[in-house]
Coordinates of N, CA and C in Angstrom, one line a residue:
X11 N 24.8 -0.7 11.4 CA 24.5 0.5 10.8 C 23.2 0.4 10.1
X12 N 22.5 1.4 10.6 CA 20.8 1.3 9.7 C 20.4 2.1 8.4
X13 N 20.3 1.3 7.5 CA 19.6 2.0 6.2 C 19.0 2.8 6.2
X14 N 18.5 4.4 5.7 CA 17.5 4.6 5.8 C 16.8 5.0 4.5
X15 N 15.8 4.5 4.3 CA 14.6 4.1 3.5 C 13.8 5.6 2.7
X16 N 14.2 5.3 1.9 CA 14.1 6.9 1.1 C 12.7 6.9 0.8
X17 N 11.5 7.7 1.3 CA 10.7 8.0 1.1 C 9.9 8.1 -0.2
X18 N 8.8 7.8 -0.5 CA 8.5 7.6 -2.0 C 7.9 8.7 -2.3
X19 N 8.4 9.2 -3.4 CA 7.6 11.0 -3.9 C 6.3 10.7 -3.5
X20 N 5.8 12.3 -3.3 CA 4.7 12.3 -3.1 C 3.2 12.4 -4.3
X21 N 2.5 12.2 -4.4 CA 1.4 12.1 -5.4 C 0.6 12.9 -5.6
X22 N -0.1 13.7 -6.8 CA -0.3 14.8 -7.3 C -1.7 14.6 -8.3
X23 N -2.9 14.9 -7.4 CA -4.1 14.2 -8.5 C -4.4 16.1 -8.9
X24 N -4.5 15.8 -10.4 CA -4.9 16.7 -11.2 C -6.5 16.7 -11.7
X25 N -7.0 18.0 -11.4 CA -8.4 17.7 -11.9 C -8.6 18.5 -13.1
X26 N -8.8 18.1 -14.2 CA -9.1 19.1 -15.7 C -10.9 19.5 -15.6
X27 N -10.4 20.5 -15.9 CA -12.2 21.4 -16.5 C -11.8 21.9 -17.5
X28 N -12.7 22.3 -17.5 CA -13.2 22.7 -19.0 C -14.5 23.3 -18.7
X29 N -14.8 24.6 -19.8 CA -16.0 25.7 -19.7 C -17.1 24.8 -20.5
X30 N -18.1 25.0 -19.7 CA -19.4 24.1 -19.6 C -19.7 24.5 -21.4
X31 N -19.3 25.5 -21.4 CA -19.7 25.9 -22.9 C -19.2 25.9 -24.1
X32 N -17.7 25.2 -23.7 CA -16.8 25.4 -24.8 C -17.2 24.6 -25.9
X33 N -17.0 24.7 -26.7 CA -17.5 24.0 -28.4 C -16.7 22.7 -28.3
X34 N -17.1 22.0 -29.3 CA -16.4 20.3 -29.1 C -15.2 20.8 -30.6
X35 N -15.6 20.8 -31.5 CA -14.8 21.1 -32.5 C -15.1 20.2 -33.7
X36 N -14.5 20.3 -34.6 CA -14.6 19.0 -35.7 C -13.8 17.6 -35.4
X37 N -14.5 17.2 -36.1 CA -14.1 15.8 -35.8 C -12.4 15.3 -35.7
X38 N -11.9 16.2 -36.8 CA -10.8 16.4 -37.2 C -9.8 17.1 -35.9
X39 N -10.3 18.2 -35.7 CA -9.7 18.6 -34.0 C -10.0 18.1 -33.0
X40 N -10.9 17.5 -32.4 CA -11.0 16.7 -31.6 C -9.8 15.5 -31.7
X41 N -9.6 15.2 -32.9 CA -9.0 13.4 -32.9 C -7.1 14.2 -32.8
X42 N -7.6 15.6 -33.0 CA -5.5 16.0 -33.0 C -5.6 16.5 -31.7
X43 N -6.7 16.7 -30.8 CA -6.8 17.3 -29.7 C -6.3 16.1 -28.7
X44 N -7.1 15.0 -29.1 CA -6.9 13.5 -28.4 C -5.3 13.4 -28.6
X45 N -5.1 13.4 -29.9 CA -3.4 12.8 -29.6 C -2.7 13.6 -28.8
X46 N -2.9 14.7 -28.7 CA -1.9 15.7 -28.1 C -2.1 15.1 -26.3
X47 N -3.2 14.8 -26.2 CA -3.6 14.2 -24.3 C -2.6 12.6 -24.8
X48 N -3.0 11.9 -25.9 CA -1.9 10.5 -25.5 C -0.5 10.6 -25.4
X49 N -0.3 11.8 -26.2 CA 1.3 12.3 -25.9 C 1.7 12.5 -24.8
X50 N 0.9 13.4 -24.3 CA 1.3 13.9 -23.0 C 1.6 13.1 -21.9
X51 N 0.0 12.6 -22.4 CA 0.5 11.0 -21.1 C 1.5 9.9 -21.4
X52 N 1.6 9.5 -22.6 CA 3.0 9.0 -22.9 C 4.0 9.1 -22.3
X53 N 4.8 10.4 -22.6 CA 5.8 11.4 -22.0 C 5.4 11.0 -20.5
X54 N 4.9 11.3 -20.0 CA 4.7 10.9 -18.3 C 5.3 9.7 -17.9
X55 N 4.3 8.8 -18.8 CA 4.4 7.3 -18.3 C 6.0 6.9 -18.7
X56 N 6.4 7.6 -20.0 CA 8.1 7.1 -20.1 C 9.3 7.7 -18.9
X57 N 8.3 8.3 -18.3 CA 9.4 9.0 -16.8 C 9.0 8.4 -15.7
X58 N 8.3 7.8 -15.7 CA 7.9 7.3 -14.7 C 6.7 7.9 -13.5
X59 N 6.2 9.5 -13.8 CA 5.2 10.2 -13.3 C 4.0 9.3 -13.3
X60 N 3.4 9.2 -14.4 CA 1.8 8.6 -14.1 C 1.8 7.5 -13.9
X61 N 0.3 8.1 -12.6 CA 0.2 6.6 -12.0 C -1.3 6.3 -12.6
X62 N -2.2 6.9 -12.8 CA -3.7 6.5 -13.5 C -4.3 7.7 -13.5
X63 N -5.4 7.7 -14.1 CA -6.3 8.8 -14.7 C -7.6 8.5 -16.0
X64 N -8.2 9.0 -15.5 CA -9.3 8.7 -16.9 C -10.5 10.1 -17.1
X65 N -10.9 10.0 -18.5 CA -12.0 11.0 -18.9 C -13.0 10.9 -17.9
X66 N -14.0 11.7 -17.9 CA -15.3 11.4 -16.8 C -16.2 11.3 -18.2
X67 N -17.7 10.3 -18.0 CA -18.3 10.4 -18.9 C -19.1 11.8 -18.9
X68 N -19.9 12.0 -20.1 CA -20.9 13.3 -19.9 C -21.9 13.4 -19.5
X69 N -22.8 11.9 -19.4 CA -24.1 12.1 -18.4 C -23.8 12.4 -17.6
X70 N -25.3 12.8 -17.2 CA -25.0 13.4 -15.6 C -24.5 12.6 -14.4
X71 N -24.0 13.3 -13.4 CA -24.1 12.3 -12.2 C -25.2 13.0 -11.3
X72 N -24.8 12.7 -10.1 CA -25.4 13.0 -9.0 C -24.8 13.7 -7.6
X73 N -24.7 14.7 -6.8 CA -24.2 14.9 -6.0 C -25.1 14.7 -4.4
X74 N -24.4 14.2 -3.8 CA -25.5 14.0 -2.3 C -24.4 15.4 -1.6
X75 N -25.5 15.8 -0.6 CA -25.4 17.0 0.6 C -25.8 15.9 1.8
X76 N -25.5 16.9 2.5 CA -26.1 16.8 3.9 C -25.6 15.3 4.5
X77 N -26.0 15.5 5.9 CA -25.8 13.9 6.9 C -26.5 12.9 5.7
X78 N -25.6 11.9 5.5 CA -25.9 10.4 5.2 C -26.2 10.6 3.5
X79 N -25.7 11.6 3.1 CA -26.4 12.2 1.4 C -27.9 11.7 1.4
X80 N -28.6 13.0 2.3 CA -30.0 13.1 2.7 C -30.5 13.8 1.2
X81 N -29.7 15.0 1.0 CA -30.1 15.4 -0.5 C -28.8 15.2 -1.2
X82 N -30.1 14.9 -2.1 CA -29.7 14.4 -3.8 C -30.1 15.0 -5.2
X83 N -29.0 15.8 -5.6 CA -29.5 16.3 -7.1 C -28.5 15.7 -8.1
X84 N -29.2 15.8 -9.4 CA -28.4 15.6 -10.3 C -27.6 16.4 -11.1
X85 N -26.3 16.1 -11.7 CA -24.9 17.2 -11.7 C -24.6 16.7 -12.9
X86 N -23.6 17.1 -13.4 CA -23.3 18.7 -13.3 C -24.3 19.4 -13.9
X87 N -24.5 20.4 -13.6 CA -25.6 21.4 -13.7 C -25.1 22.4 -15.1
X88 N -26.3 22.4 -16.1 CA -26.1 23.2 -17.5 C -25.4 24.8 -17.1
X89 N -26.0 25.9 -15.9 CA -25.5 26.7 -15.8 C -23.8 26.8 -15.2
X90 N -23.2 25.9 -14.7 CA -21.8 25.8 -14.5 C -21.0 25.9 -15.5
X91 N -20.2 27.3 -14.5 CA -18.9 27.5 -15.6 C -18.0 26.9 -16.5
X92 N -17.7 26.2 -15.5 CA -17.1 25.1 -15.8 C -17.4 23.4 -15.4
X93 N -17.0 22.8 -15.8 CA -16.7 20.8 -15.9 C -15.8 20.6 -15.3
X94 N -15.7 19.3 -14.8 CA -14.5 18.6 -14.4 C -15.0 17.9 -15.3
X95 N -14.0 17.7 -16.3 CA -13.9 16.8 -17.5 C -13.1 15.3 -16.9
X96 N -12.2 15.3 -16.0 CA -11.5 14.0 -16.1 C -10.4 14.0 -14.6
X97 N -9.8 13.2 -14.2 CA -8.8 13.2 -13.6 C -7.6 12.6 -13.7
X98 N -6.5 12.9 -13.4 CA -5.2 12.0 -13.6 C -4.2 11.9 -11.5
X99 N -3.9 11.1 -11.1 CA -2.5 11.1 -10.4 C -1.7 10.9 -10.7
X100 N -0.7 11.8 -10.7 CA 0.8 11.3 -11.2 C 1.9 11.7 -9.2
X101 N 3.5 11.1 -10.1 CA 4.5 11.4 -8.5 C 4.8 12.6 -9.3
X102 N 5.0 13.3 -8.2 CA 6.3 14.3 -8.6 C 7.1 14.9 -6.9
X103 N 8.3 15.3 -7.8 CA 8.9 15.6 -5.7 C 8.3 16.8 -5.1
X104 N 7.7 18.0 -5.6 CA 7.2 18.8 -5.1 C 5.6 19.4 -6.2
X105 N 5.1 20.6 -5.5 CA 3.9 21.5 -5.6 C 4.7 22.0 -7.3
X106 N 5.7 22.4 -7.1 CA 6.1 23.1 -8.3 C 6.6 22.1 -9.5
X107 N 7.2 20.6 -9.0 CA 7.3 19.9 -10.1 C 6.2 19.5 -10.7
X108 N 5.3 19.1 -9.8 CA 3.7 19.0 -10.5 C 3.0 20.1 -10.9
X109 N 3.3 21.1 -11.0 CA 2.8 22.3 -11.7 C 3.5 22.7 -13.6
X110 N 4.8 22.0 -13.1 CA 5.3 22.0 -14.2 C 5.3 21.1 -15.3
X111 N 4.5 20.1 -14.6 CA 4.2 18.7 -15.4 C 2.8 19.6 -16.1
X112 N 1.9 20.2 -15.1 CA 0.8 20.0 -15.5 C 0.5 21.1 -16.8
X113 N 1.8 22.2 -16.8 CA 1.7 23.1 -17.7 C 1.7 22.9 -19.2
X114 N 1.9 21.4 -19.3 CA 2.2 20.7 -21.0 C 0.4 20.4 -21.1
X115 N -0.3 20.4 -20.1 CA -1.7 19.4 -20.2 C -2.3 20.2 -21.5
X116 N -2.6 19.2 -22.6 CA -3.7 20.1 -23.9 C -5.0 20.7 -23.5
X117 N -5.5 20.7 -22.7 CA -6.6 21.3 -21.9 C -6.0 22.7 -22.1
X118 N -5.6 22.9 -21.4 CA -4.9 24.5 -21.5 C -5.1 25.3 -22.4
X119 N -4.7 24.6 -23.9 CA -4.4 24.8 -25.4 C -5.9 25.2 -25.4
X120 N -7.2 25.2 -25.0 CA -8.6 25.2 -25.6 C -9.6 25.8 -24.2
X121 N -8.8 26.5 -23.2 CA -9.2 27.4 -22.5 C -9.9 26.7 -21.0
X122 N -9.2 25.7 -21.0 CA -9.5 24.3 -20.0 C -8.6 25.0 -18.5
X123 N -8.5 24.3 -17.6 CA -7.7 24.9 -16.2 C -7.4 23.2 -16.0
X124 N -6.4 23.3 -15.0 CA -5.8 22.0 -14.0 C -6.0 22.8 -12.9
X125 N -6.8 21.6 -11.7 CA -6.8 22.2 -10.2 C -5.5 21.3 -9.6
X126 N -4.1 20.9 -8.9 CA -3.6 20.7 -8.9 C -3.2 20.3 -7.2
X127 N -3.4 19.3 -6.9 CA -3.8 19.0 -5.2 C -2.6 17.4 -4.6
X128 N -2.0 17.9 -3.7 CA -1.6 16.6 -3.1 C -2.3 15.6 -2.6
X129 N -1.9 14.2 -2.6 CA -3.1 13.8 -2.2 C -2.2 13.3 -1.0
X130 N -2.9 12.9 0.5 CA -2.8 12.8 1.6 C -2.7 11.0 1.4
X131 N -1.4 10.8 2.1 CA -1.0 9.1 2.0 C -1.8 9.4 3.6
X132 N -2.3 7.9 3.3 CA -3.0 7.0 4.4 C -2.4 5.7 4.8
X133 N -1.8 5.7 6.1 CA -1.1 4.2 6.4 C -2.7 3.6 6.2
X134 N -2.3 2.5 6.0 CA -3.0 1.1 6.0 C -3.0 0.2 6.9

């Protein structure tokens, strides 16, 4: 009689933005803004959802175009709407459980978005 091997949830990278222009805040809000993201991620990590994630810094990067990243500018660009501020992956069993995770995100709270994407398992 054969086992069968229960499939491991699928994985769910979240990308945070945030409007290019939004104000930082006081020092004071920022540091209750921060707890409210360690909470969050807390809560995750004690269910077993998150798997990693981190802030992006604010300098700039760079984006390559074309065959072989032939062009090269430097990003993010002052007139954009918005930022990708950071990323996280977590499991969840579906599109909707990971939507429902992502609705607690404090980003939200300060006019921020979650882009919310499966990510494609790759055998090895």
């Amino acid at each position: 009689m054969s086992q069968k091997t229960a499939s491991p949830a699928p994985t769910y990278m979240f990308l945070f933005r945030q409007p290019a222009d939004a104000p930082a805040g006081t020092p004071e809000q920022m540091q209750a803004h921060f707890q409210k993201w360690m909470e969050w991620i807390g809560s995750m990590r004690a269910k077993g959802q998150y798997l990693a994630g981190e802030p992006l810094e604010e300098q700039p990067g760079r984006v390559l175009r074309g065959p072989r990243g032939a062009k090269a500018s430097d990003g993010p660009f002052a007139e954009a709407k918005e930022v990708v501020g950071g990323f996280m992956i977590i499991k969840a069993q579906s599109l909707a459980e990971a939507s429902a995770i992502a609705k607690d995100c404090p980003g939200l709270e300060v006019g921020g978005s979650v882009e919310i994407r499966q990510v494609m398992p790759v055998p090895m």
